[in-house]
CSV table of C-alpha atoms and ligand atoms in Angstrom, one decimal:
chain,number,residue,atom,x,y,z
P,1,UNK,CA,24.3,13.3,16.2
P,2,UNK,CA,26.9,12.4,13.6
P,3,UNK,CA,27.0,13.7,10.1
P,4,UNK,CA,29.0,12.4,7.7
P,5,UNK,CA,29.1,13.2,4.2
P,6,UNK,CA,30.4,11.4,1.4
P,7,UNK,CA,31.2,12.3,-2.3
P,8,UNK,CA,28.0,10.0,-3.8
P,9,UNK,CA,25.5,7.5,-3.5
P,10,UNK,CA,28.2,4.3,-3.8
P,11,UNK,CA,30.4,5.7,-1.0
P,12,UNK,CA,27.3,6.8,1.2
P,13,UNK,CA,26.4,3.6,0.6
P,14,UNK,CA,29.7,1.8,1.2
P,15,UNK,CA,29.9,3.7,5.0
P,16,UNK,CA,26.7,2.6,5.7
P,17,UNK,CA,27.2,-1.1,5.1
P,18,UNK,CA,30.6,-0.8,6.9
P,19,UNK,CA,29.1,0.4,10.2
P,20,UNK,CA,26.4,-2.6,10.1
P,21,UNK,CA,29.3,-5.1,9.5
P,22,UNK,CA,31.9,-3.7,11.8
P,23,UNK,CA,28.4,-4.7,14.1
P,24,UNK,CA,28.1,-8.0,13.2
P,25,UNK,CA,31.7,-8.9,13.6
P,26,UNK,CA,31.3,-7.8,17.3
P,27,UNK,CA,27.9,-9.1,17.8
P,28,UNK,CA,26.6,-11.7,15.3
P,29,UNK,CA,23.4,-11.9,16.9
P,30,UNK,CA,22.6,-8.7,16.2
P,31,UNK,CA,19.3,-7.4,15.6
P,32,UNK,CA,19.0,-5.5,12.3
P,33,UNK,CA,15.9,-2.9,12.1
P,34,UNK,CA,16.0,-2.4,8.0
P,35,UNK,CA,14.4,0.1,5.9
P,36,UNK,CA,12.9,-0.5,2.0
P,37,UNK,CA,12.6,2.7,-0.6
P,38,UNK,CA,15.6,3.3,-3.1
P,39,UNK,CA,18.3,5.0,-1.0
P,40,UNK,CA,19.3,1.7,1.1
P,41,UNK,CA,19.2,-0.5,-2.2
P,42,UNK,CA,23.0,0.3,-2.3
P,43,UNK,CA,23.4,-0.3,0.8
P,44,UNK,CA,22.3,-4.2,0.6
P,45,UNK,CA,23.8,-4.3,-2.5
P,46,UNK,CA,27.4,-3.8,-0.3
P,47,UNK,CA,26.3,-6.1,2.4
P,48,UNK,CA,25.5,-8.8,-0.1
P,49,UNK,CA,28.9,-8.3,-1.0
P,50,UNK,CA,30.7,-8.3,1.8
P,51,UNK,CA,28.3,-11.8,2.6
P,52,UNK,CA,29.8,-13.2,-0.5
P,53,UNK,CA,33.2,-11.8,-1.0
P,54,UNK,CA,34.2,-11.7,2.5
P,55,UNK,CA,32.0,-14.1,4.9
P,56,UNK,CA,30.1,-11.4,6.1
P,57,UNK,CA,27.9,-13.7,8.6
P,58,UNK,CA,23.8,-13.2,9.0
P,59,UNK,CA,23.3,-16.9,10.0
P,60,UNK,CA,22.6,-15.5,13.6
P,61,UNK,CA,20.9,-12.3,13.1
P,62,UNK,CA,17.5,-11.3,13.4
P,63,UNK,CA,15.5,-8.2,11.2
P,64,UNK,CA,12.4,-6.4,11.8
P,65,UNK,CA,11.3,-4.0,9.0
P,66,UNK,CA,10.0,-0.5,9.5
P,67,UNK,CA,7.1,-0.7,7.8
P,68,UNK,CA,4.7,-2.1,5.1
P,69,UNK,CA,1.9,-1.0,2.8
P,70,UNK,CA,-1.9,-1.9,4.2
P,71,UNK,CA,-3.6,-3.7,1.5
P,72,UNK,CA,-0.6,-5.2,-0.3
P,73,UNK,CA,-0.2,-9.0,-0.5
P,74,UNK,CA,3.4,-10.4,0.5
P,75,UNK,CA,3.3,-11.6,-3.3
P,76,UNK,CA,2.9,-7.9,-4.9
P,77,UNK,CA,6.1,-6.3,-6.3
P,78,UNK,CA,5.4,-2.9,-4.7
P,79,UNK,CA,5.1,-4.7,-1.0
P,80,UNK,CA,7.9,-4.3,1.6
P,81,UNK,CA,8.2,-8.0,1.9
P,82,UNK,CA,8.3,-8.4,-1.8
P,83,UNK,CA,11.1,-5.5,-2.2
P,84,UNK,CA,12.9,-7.1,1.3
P,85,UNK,CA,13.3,-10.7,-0.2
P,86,UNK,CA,14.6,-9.6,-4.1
P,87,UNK,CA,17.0,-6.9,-2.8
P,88,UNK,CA,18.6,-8.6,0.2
P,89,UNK,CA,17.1,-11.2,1.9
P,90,UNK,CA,17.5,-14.3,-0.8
P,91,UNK,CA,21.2,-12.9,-1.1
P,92,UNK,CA,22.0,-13.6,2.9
P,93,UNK,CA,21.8,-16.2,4.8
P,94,UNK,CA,19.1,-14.7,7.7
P,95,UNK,CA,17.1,-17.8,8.8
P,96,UNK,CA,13.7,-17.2,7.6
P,97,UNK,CA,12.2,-17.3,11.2
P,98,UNK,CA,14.3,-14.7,12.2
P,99,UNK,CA,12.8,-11.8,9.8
P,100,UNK,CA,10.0,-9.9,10.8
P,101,UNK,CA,8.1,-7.6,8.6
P,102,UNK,CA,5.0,-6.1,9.3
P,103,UNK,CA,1.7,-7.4,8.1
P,104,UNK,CA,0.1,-5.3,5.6
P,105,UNK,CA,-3.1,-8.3,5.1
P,106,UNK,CA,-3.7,-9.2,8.9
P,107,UNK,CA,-7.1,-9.2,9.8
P,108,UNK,CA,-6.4,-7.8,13.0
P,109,UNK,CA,-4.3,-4.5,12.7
P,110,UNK,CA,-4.3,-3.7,16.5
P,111,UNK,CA,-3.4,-7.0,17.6
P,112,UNK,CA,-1.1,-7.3,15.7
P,113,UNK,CA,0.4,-3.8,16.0
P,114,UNK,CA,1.0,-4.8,20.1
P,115,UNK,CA,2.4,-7.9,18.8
P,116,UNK,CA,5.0,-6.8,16.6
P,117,UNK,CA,5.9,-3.9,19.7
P,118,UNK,CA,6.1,-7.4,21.6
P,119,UNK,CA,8.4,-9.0,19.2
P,120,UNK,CA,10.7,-6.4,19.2
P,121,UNK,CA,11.3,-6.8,23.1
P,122,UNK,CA,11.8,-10.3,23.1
P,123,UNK,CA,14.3,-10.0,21.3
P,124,UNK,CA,15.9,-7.6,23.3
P,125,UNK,CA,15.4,-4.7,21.0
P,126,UNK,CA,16.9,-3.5,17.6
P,127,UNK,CA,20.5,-2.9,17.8
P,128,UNK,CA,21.1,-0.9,14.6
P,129,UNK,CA,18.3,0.6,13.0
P,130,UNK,CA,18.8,1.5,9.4
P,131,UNK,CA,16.5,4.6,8.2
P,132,UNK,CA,16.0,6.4,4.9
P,133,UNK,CA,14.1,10.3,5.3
P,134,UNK,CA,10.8,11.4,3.2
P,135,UNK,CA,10.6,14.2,1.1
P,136,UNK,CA,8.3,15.5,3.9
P,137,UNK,CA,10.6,14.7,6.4
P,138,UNK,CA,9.5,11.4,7.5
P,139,UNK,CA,11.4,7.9,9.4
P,140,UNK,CA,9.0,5.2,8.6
P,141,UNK,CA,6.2,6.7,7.7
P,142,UNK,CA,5.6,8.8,10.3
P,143,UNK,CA,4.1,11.6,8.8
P,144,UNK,CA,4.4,15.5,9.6
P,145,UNK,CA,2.2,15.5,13.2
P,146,UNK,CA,2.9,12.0,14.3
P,147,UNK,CA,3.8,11.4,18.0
P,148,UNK,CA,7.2,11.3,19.1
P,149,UNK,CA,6.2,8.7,20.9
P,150,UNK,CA,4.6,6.8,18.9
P,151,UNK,CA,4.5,2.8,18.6
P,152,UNK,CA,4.1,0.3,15.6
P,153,UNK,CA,0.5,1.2,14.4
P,154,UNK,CA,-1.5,2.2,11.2
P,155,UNK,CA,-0.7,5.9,9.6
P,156,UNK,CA,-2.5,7.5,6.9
P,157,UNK,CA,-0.1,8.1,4.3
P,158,UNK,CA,0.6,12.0,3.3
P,159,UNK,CA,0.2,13.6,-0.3
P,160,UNK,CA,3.7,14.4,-0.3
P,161,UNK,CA,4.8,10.7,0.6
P,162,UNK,CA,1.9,9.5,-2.2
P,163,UNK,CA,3.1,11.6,-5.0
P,164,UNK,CA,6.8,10.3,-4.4
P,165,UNK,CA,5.9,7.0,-4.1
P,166,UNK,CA,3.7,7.0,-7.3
P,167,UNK,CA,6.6,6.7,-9.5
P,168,UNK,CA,6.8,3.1,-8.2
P,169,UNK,CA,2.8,2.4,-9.2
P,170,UNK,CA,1.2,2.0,-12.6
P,171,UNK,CA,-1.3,5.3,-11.7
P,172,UNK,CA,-1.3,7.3,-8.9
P,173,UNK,CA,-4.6,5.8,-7.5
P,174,UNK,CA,-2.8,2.2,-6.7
P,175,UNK,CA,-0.3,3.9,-4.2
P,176,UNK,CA,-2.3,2.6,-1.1
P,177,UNK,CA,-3.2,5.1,1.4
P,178,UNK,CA,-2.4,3.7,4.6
P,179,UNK,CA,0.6,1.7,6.0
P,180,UNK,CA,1.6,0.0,9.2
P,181,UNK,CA,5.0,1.1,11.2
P,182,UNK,CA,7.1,1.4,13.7
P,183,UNK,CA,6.3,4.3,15.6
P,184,UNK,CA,9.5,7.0,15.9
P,185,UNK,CA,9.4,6.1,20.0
P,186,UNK,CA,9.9,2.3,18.4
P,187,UNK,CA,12.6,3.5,16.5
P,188,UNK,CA,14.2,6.1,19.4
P,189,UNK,CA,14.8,2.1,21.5
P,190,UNK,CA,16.7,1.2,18.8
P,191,UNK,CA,20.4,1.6,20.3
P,192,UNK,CA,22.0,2.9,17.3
P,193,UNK,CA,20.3,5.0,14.7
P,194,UNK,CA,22.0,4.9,10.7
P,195,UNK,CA,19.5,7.1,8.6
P,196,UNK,CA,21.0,7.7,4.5
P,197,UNK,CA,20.0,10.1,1.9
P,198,UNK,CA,21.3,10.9,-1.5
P,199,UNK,CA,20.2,13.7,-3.9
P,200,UNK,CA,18.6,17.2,-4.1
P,201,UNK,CA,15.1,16.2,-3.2
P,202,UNK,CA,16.7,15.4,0.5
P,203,UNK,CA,18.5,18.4,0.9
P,204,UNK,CA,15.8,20.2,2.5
P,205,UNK,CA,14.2,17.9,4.9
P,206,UNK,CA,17.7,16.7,6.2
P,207,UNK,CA,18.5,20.1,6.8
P,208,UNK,CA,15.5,20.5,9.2
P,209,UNK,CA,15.9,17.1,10.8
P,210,UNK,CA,19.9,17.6,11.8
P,211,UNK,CA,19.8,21.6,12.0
P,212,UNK,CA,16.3,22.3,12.6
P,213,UNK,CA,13.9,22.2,15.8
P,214,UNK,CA,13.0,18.9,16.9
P,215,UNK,CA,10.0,19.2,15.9
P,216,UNK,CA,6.7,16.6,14.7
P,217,UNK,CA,6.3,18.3,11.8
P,218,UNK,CA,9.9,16.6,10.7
P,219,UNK,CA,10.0,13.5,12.5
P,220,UNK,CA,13.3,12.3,11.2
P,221,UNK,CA,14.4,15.7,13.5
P,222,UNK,CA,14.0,13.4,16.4
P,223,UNK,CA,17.5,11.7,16.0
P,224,UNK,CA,18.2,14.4,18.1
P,225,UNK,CA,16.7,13.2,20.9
P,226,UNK,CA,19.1,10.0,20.2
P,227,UNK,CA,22.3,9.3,21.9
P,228,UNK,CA,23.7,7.6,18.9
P,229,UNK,CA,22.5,8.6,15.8
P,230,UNK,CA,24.2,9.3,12.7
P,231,UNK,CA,22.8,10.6,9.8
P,232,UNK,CA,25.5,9.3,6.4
P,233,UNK,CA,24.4,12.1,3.4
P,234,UNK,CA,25.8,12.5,-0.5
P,235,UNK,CA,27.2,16.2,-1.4
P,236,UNK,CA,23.7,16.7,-2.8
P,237,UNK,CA,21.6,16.0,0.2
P,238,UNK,CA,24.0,17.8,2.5
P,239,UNK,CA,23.8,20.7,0.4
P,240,UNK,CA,21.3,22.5,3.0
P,241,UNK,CA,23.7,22.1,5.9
P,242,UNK,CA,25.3,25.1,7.5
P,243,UNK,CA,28.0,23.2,9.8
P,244,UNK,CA,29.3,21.6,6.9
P,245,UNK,CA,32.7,22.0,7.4
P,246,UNK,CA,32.1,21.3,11.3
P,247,UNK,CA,31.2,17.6,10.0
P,248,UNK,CA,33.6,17.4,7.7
P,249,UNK,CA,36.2,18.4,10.5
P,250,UNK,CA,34.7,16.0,12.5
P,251,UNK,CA,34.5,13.1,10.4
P,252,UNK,CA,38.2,13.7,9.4
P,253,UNK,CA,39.6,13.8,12.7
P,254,UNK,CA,37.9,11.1,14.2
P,255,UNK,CA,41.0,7.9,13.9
P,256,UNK,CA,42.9,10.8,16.2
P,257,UNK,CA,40.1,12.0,18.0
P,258,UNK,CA,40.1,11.0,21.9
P,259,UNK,CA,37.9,7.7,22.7
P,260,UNK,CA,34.7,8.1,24.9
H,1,LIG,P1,13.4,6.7,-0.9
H,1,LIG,O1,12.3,6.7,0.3
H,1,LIG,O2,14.6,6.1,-0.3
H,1,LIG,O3,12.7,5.9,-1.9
H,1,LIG,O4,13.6,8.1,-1.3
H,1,LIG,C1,12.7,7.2,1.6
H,1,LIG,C2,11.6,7.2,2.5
H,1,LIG,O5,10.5,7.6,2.2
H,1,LIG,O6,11.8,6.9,3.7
């Protein structure tokens, strides 16, 4: 696993977006697994950027989203596919067809669930997955206990993940309670693995998931089962991390650094 720590949100943000360009100007077909909640808003913002200041091309690629809220309709400012089109997706140019986002209405969860798994393979599977962390620890929303191996399927949301996401809702009791996504086997295929956090609150859970056990109770802790994960953290949420200075040394070194 990498680590790489940057002063703040904006340059966390800026490193992000420069690792999924530097993709898409070796492969622009890429296919782009992307993430909602508020630490990757800054992330889009810089991609939108780079789409409009500097050509940055999405004409070719292809998305699948993490996950979505059961219950919500697409038209509801709190869904994923709501949040996915105002923050990034009316700023690009991704051909409509090419964005997939789970349903959070179908009638037919299980179906669908195998379908979306499906999807994903016939595409030939997600190049760069893009990942924010729960408070609890979570990737997606797999919750403490969820399979390592999990697929794309329906998770009951946890009281941690409930009480953050409130903030978002007009009372706590509209924060739906179950959501479809990606299982953390789904996201494992992925071939590369980009996971962000910024602030205090993400201190603790990213210590556990890049210095802790690997471990279900933290599934985010299975990017160490990965072979090319890297985890891009503010001074605030690496402020849990022994090996600090190990990253930082790292990190520093790398234009010198032999190549693989
Ligand atoms: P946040 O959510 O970016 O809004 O903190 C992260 C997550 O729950 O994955």
């Amino acid at each position: 696993m990498e680590v790489i720590v940057q002063r703040d949100y904006a340059e966390m943000s800026k490193v992000a977006a420069q690792i999924v360009a530097e993709l898409l100007n070796t492969k622009p077909n890429a296919v782009l697994g992307m993430a909602t909640g508020s630490t990757p808003l800054g992330l889009y913002q810089e991609l939108v950027r780079l789409h409009n200041k500097e050509q940055l091309d999405f004409s070719r690629v292809t998305t699948f989203n993490l996950d979505e809220y059961v219950g919500l309709p697409m038209s509801h400012p709190q869904s994923y596919h709501y949040f996915m089109h105002e923050h990034f997706f009316q700023h690009v140019n991704i051909p409509p067809h090419n964005i997939n986002i789970p349903s959070g209405t179908t009638s037919n969860y299980s179906a669908f669930c195998e379908w979306y798994e499906r999807r994903i393979g016939e595409t030939g599977g997600i190049d760069l997955q893009i990942l924010g962390i729960g408070t609890d620890g979570h990737i997606a929303f797999n919750e403490p206990t969820s399979s390592l191996s999990s697929r794309t399927r329906l998770k009951t949301l946890s009281k941690q993940t409930i009480d953050d996401n409130a903030r978002f809702f007009e009372r706590r009791e509209d924060v739906p309670v179950y959501a479809i996504t990606m299982g953390v086997g789904t996201i494992l295929n992925a071939r590369k693995l980009v996971l962000v956090a910024s602030g205090k609150s993400k201190a603790k859970a990213i210590a556990q998931a890049v210095e802790g056990p690997v471990t279900s109770m933290v599934t985010a802790s299975a990017l160490q089962l990965h072979r090319d994960a890297i985890v891009i953290v503010d001074e605030e949420a690496a402020s849990g991390l022994t090996m600090r200075e190990y990253y930082d040394f790292i990190y520093a070194a790398k234009p010198a650094a032999p190549r693989a």
